[in-house]
JSON list of C-alpha atoms in Angstrom, two decimals:
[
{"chain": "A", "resi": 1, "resn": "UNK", "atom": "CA", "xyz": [55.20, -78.41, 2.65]},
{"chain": "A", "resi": 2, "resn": "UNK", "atom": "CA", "xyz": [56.64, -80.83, -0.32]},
{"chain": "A", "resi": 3, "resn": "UNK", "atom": "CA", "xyz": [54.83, -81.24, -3.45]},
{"chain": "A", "resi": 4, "resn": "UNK", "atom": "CA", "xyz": [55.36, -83.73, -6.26]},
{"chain": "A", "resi": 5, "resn": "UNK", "atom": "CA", "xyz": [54.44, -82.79, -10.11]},
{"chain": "A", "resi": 6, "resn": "UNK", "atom": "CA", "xyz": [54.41, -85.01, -12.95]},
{"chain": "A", "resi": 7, "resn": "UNK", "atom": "CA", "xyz": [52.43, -83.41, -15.87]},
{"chain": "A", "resi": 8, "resn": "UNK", "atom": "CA", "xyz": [52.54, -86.31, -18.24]},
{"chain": "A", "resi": 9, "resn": "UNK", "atom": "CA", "xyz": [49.57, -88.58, -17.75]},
{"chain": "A", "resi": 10, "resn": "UNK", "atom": "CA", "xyz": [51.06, -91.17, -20.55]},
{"chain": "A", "resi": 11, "resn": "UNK", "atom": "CA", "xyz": [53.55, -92.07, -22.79]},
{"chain": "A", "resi": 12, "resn": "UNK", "atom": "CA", "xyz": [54.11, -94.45, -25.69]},
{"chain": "A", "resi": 13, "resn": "UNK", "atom": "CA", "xyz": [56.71, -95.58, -27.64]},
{"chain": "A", "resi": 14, "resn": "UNK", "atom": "CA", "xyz": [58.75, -97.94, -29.62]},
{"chain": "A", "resi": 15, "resn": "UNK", "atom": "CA", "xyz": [60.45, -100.57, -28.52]},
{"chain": "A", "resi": 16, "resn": "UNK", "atom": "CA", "xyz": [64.45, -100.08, -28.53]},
{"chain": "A", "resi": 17, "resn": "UNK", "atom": "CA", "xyz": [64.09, -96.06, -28.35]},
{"chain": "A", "resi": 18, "resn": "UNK", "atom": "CA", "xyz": [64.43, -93.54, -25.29]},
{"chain": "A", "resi": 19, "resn": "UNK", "atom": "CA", "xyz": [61.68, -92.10, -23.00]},
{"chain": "A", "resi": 20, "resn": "UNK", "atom": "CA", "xyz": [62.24, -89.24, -20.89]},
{"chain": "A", "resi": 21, "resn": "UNK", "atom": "CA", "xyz": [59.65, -88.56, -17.90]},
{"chain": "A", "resi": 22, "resn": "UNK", "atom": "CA", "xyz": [59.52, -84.95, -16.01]},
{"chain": "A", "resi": 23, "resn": "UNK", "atom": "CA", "xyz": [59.27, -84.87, -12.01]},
{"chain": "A", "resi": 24, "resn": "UNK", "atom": "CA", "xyz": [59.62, -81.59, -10.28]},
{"chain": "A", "resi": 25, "resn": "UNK", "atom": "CA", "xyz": [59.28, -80.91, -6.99]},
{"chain": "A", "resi": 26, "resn": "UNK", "atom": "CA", "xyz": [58.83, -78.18, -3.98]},
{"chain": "A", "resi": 27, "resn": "UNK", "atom": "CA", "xyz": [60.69, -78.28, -0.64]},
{"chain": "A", "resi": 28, "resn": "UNK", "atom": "CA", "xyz": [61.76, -75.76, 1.80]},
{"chain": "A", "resi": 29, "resn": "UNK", "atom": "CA", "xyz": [64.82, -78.04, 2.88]},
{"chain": "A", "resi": 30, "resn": "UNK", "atom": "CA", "xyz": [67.86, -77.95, 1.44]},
{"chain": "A", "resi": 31, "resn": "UNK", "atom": "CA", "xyz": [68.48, -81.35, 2.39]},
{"chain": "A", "resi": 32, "resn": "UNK", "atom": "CA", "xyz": [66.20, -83.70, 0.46]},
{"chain": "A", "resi": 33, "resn": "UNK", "atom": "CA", "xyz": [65.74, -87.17, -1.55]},
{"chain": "A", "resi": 34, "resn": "UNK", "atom": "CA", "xyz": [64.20, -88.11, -4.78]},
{"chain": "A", "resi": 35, "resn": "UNK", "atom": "CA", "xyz": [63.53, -91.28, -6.16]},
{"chain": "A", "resi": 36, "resn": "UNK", "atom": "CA", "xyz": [61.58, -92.78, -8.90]},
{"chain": "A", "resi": 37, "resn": "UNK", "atom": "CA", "xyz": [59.60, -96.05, -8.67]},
{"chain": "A", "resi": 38, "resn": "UNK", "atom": "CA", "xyz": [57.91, -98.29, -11.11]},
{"chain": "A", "resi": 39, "resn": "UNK", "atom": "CA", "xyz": [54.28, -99.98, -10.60]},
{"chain": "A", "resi": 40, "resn": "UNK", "atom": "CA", "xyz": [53.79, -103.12, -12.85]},
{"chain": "A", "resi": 41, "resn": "UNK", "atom": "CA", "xyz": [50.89, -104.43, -14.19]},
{"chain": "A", "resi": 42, "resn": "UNK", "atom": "CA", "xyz": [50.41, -106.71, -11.40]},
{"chain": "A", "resi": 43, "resn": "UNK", "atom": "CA", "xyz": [50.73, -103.74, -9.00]},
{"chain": "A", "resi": 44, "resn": "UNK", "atom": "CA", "xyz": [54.48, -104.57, -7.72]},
{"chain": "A", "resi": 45, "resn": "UNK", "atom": "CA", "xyz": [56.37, -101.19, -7.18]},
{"chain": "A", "resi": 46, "resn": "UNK", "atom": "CA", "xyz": [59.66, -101.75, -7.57]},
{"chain": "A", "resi": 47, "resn": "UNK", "atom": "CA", "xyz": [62.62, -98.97, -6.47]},
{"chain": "A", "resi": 48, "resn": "UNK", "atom": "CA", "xyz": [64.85, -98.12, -9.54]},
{"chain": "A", "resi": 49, "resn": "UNK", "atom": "CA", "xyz": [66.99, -95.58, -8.97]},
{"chain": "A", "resi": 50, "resn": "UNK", "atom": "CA", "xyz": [67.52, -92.52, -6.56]},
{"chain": "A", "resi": 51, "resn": "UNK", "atom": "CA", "xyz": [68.83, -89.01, -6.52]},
{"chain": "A", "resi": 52, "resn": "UNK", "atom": "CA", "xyz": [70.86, -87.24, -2.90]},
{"chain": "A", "resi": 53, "resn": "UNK", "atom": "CA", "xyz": [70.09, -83.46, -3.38]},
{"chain": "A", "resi": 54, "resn": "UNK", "atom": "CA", "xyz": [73.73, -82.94, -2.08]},
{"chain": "A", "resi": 55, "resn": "UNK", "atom": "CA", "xyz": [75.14, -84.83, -5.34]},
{"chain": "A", "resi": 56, "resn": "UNK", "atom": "CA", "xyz": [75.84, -82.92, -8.52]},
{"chain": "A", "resi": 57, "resn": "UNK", "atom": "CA", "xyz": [76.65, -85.80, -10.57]},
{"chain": "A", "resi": 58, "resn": "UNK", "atom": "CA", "xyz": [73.45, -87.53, -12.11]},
{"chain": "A", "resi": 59, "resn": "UNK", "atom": "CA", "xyz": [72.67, -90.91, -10.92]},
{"chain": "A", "resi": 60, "resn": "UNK", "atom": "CA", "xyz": [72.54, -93.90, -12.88]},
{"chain": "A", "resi": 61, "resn": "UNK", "atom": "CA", "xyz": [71.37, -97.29, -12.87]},
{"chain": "A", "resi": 62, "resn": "UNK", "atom": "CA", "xyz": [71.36, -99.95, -16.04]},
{"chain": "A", "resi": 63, "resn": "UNK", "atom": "CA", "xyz": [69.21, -98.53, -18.57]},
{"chain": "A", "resi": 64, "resn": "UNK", "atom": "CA", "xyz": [68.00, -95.71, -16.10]},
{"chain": "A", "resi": 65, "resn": "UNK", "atom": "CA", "xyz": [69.55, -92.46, -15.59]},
{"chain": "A", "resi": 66, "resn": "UNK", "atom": "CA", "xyz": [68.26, -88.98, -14.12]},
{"chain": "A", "resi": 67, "resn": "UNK", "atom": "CA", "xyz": [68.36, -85.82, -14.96]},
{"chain": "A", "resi": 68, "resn": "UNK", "atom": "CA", "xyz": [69.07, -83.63, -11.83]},
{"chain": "A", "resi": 69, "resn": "UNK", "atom": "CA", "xyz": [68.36, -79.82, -12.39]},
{"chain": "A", "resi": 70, "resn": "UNK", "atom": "CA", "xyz": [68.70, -78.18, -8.96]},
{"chain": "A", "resi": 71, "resn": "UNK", "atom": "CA", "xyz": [67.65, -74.99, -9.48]},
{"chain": "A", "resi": 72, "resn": "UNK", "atom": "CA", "xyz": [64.32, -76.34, -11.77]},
{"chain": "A", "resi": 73, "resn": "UNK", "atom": "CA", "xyz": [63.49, -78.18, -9.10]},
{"chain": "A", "resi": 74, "resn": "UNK", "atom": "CA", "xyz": [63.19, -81.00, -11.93]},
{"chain": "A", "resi": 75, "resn": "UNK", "atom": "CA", "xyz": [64.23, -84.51, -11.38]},
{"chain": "A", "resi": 76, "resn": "UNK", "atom": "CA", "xyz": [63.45, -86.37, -14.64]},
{"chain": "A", "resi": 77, "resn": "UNK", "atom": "CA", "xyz": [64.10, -89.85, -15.35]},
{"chain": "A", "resi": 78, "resn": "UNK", "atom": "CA", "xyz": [65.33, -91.60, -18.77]},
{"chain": "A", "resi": 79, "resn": "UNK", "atom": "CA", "xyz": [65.31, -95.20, -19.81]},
{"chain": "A", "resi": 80, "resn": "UNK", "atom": "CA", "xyz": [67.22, -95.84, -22.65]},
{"chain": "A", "resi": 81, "resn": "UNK", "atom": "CA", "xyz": [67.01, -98.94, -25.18]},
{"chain": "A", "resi": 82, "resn": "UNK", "atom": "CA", "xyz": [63.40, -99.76, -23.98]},
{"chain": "A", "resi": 83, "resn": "UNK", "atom": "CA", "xyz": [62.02, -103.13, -23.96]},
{"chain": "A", "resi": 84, "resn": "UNK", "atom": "CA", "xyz": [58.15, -104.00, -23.31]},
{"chain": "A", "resi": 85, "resn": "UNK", "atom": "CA", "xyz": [58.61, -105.24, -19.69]},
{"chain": "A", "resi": 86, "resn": "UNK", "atom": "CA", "xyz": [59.35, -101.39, -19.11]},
{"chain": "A", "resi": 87, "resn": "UNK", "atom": "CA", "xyz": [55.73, -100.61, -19.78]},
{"chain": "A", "resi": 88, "resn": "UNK", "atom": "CA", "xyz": [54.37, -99.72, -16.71]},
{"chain": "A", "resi": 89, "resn": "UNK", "atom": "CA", "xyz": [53.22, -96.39, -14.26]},
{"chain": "A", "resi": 90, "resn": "UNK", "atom": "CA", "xyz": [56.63, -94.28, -13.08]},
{"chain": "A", "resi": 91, "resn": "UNK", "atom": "CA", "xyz": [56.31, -92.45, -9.81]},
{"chain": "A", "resi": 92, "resn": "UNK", "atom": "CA", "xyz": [58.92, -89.82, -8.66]},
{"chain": "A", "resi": 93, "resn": "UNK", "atom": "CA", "xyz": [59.13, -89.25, -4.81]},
{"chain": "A", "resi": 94, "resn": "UNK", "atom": "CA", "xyz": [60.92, -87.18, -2.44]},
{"chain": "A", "resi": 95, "resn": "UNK", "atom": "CA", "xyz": [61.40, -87.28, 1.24]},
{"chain": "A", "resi": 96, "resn": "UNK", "atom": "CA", "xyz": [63.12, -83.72, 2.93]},
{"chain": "A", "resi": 97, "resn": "UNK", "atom": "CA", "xyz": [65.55, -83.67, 4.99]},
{"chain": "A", "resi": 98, "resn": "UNK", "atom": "CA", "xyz": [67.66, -86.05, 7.59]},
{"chain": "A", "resi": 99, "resn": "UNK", "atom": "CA", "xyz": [64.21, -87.50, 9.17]},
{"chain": "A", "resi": 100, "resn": "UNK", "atom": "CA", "xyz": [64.55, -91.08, 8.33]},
{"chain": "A", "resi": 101, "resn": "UNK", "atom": "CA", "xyz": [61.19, -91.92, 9.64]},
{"chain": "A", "resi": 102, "resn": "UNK", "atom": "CA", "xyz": [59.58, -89.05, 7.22]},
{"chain": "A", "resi": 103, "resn": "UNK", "atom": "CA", "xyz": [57.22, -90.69, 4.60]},
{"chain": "A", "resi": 104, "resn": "UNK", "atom": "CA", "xyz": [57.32, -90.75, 0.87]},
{"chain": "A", "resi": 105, "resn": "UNK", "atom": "CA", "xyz": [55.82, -87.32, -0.97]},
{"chain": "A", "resi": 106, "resn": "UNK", "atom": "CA", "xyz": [54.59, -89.41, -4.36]},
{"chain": "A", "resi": 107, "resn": "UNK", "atom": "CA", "xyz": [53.71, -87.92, -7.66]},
{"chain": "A", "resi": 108, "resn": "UNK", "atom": "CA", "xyz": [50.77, -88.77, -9.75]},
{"chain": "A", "resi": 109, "resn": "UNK", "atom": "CA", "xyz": [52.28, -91.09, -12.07]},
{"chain": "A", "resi": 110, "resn": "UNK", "atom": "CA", "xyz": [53.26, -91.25, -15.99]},
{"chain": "A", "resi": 111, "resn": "UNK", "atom": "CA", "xyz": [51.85, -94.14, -17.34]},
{"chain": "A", "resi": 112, "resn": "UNK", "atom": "CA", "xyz": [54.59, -95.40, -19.85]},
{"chain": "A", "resi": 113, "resn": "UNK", "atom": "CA", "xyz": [53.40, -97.95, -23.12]},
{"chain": "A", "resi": 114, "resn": "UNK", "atom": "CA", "xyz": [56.23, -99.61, -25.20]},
{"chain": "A", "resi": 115, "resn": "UNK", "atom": "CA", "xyz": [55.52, -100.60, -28.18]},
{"chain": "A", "resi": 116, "resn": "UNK", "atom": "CA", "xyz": [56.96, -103.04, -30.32]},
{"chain": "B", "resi": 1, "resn": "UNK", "atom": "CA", "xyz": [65.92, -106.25, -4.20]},
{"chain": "B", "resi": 2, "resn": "UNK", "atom": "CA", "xyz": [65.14, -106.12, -0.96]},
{"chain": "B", "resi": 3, "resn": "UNK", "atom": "CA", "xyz": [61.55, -107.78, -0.27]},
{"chain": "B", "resi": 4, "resn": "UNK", "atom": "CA", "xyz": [58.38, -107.05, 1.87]},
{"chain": "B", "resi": 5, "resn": "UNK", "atom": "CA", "xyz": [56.04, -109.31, 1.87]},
{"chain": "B", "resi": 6, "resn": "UNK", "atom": "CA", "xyz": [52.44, -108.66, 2.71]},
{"chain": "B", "resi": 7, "resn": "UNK", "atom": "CA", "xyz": [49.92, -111.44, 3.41]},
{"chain": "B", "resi": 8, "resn": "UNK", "atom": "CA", "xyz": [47.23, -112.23, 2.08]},
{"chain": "B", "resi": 9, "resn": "UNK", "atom": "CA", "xyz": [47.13, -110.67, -1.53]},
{"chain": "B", "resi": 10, "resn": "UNK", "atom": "CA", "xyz": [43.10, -109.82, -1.58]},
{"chain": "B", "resi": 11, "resn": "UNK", "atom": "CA", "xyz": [40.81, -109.15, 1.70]},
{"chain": "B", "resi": 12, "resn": "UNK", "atom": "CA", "xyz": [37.08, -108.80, 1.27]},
{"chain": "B", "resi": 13, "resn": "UNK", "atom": "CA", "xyz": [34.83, -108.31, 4.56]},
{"chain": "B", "resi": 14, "resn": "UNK", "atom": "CA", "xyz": [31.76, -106.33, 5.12]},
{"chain": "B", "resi": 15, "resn": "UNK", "atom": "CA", "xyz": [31.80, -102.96, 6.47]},
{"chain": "B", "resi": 16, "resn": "UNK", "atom": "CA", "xyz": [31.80, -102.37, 10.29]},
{"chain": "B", "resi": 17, "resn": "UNK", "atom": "CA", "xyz": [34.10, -105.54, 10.43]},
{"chain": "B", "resi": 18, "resn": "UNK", "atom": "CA", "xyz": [37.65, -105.36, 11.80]},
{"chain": "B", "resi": 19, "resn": "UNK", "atom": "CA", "xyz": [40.26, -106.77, 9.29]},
{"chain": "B", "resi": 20, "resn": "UNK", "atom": "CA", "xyz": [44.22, -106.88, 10.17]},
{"chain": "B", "resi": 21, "resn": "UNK", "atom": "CA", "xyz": [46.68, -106.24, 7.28]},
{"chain": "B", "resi": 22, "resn": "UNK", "atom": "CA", "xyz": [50.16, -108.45, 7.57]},
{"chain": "B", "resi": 23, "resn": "UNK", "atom": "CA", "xyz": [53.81, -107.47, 6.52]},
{"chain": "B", "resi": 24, "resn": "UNK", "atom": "CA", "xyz": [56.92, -108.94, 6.74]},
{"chain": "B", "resi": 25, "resn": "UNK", "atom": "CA", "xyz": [59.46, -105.84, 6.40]},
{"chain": "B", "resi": 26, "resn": "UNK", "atom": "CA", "xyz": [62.94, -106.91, 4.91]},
{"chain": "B", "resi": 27, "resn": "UNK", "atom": "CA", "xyz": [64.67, -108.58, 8.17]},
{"chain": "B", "resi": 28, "resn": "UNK", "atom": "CA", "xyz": [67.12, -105.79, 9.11]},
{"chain": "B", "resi": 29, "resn": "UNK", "atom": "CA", "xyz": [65.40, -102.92, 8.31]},
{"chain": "B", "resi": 30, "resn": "UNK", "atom": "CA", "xyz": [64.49, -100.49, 11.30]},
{"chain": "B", "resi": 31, "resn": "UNK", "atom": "CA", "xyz": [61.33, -98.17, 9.80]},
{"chain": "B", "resi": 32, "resn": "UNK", "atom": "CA", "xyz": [57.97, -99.54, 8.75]},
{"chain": "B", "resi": 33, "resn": "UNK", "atom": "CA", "xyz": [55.62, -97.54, 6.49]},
{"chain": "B", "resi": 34, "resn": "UNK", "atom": "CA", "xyz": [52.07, -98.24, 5.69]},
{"chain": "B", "resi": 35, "resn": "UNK", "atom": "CA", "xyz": [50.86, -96.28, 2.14]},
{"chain": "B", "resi": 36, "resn": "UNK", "atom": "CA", "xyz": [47.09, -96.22, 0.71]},
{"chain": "B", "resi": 37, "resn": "UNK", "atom": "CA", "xyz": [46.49, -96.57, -2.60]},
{"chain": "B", "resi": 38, "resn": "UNK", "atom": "CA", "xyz": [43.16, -95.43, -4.17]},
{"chain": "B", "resi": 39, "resn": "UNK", "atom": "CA", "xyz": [42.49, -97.33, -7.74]},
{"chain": "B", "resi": 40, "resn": "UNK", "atom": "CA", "xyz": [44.85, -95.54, -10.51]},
{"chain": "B", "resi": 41, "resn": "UNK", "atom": "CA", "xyz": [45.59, -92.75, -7.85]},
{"chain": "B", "resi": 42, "resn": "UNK", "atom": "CA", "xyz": [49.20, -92.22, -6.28]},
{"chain": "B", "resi": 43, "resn": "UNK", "atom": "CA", "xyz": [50.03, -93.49, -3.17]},
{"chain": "B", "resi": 44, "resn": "UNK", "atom": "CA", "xyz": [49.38, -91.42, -0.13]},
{"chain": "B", "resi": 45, "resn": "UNK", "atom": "CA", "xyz": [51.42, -92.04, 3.31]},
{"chain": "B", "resi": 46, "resn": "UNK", "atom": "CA", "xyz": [49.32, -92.95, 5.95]},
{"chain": "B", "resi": 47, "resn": "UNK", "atom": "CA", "xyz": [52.13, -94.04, 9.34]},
{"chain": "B", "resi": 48, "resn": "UNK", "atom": "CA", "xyz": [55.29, -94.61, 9.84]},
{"chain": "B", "resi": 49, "resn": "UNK", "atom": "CA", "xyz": [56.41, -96.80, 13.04]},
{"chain": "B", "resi": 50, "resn": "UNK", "atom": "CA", "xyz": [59.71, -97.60, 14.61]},
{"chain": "B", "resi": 51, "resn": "UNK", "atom": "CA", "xyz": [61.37, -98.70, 17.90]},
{"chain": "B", "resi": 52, "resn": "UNK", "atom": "CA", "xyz": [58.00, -99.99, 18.25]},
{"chain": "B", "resi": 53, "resn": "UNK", "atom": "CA", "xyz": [56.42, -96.53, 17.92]},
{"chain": "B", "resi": 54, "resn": "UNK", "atom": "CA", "xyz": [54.21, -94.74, 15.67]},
{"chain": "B", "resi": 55, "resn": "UNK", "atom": "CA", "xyz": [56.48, -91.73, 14.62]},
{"chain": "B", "resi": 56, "resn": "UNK", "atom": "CA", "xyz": [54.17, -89.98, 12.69]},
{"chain": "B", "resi": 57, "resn": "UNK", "atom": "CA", "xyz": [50.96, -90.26, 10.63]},
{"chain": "B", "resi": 58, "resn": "UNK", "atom": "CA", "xyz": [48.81, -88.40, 8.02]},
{"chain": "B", "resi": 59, "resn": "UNK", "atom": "CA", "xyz": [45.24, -87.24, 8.39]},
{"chain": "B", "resi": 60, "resn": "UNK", "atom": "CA", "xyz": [44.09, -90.67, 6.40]},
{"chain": "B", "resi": 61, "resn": "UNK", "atom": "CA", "xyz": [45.57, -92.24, 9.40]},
{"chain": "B", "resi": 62, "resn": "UNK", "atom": "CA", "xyz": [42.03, -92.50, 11.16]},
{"chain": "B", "resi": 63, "resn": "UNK", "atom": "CA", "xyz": [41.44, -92.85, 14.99]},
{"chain": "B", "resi": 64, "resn": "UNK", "atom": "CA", "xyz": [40.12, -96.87, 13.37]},
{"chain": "B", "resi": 65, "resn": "UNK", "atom": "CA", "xyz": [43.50, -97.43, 12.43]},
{"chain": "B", "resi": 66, "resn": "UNK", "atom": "CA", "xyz": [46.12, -98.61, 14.66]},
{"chain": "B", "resi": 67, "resn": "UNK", "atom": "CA", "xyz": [49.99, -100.16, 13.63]},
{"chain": "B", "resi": 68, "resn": "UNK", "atom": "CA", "xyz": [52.14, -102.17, 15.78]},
{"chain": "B", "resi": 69, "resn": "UNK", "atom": "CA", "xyz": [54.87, -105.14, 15.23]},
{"chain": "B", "resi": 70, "resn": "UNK", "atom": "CA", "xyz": [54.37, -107.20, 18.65]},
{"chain": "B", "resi": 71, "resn": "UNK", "atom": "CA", "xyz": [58.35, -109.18, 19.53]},
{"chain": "B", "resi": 72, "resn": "UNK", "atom": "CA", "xyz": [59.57, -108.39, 16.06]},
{"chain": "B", "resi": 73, "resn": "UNK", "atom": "CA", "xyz": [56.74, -110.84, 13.93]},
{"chain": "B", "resi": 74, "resn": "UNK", "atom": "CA", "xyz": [54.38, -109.04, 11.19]},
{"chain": "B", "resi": 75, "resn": "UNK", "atom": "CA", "xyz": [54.08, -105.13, 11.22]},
{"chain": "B", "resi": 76, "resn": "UNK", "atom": "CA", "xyz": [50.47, -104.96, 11.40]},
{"chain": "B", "resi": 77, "resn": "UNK", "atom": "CA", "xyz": [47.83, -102.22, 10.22]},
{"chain": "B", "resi": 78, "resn": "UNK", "atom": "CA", "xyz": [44.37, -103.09, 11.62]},
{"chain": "B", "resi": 79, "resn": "UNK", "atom": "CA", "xyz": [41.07, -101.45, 10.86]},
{"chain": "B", "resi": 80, "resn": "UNK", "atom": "CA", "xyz": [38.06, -101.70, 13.23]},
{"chain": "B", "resi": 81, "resn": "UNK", "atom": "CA", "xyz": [35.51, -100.82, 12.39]},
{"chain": "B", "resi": 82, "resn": "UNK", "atom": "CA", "xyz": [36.13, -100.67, 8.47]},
{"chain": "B", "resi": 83, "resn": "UNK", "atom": "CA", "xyz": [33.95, -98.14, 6.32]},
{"chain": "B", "resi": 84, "resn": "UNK", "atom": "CA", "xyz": [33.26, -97.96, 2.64]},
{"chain": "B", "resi": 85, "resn": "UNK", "atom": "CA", "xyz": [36.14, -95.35, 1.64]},
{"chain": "B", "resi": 86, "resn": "UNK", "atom": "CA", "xyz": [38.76, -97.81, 3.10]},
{"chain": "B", "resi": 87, "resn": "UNK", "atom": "CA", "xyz": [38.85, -100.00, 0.03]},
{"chain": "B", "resi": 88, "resn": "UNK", "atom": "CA", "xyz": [42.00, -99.37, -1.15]},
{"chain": "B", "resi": 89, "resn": "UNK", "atom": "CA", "xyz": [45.48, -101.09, -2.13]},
{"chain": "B", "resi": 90, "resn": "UNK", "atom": "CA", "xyz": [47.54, -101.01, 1.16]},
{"chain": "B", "resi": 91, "resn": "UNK", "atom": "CA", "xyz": [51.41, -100.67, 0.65]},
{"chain": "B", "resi": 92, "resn": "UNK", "atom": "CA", "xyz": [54.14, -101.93, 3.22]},
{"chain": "B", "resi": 93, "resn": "UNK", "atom": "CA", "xyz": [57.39, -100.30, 3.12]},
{"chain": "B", "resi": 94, "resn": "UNK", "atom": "CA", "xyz": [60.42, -100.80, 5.00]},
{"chain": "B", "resi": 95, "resn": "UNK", "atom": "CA", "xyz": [63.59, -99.02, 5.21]},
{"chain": "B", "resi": 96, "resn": "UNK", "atom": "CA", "xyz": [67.32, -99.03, 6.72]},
{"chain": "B", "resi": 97, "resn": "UNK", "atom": "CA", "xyz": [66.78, -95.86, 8.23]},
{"chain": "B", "resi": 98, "resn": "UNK", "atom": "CA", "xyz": [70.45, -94.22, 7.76]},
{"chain": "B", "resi": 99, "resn": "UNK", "atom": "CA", "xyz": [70.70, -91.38, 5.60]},
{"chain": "B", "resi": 100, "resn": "UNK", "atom": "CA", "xyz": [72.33, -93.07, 2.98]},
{"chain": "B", "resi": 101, "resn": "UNK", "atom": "CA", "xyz": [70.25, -96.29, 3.15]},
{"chain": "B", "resi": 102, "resn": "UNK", "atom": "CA", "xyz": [66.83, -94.62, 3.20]},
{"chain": "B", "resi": 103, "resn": "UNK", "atom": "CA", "xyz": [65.52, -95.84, 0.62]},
{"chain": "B", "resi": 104, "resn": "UNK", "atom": "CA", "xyz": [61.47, -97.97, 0.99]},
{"chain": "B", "resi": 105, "resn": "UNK", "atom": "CA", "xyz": [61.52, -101.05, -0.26]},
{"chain": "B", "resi": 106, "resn": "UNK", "atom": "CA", "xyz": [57.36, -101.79, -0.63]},
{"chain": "B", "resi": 107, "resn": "UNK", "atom": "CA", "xyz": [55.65, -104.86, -0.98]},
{"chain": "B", "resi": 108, "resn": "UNK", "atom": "CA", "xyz": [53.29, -106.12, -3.49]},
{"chain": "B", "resi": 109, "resn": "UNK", "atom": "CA", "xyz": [50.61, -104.62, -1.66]},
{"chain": "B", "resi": 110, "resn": "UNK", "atom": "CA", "xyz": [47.11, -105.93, -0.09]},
{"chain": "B", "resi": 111, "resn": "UNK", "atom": "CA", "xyz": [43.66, -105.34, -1.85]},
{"chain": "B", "resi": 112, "resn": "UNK", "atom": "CA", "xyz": [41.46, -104.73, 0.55]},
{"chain": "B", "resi": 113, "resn": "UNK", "atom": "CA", "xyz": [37.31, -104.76, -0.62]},
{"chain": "B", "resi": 114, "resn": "UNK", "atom": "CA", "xyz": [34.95, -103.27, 2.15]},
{"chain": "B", "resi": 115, "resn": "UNK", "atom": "CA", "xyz": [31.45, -104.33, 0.92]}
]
């Protein structure tokens, strides 16, 4: 069965500096997807960047970037240069293997403050 | 992005009524998700549908619950009867559906208020 963990409730910070969120994960596949989405204020999730487990290189996307740590299990995600619009709740999710019609295995959520 | 829309915004009905949720996945996308979210909770998967099928569901995915997308218009979730513990924020997603595409695009998500 997957399982997603993210142990930090909340995070602030200033405005202009880096955040770094943890994500790890269980699966018994050793085909599987990870992504991380935001939720805004108004509720909107919005997709912001993805990880293939087949892919060594870290993924990146504007300000966002992963972390990829295959054998941790850990999938964390970075934004640099914050701005305030970035405050919002971060989920990681995974999906195993090549069933496209599987569902999304969410996380809790890390709830992210920027500060200015 | 890519965008799902989901009509209307806010639902409020009393309990034991039937209410229909409405979403518009993005046009060429092949898989349709529907995703409950409990009030500062994570999301939780509740169906997915395609080829005008349910492919599979969750154990939130109660025999009152049905999905389908009738000649392409609005995938639909529809409740009947609706009970207490279905107030929730109910998430659309949509997807490609090829390995390298399968990424959900969700919409903005339908409040639904069972009083």
């Amino acid at each position: 069965a997957q399982k997603v963990t993210q142990t930090q409730t909340s995070i602030s910070v200033m405005e202009k500096t880096t955040v770094t969120m943890d994500c790890v994960y269980e699966t018994q596949d050793s085909s599987y997807f990870l992504f991380w989405y935001k939720q805004t204020a108004s509720g909107e999730i919005v997709f912001l960047i993805r990880q293939d487990s087949y892919k060594k290189e870290n993924a990146t996307v504007g300000h966002y970037s992963l972390n990829f740590q295959k054998p941790k299990s850990s999938i964390g995600l970075i934004i640099t240069a914050t701005q305030i619009e970035d405050s919002a709740v971060y989920f990681c999710a995974m999906r195993e293997g090549d069933n496209y019609a599987q569902g999304l295995t969410f996380g809790l959520g890390t709830r992210v403050s920027v500060f200015p | 992005g890519p965008k799902v829309l989901q009509i209307p915004s806010h639902q409020i009905i009393d309990m034991g009524q039937m209410v229909t949720l409405n979403c518009d996945p993005v046009s060429n996308h092949l898989y349709f998700y529907w995703y409950k979210q409990i009030l500062g909770q994570q999301m939780e998967f509740l169906v997915n549908f395609y080829n005008g099928k349910v492919m599979e569901k969750s154990k939130l995915f109660k025999d009152q619950f049905s999905v389908e997308r009738p000649d392409g218009s609005y995938f639909t979730l529809k409740i009947q009867p609706t009970a207490l513990e279905d107030s929730a924020v109910y998430f659309c997603a949509s997807s490609p559906g090829l390995v390298s595409q399968n990424t959900l695009y969700f919409g903005a998500g339908t409040r639904l208020s069972v009083l």
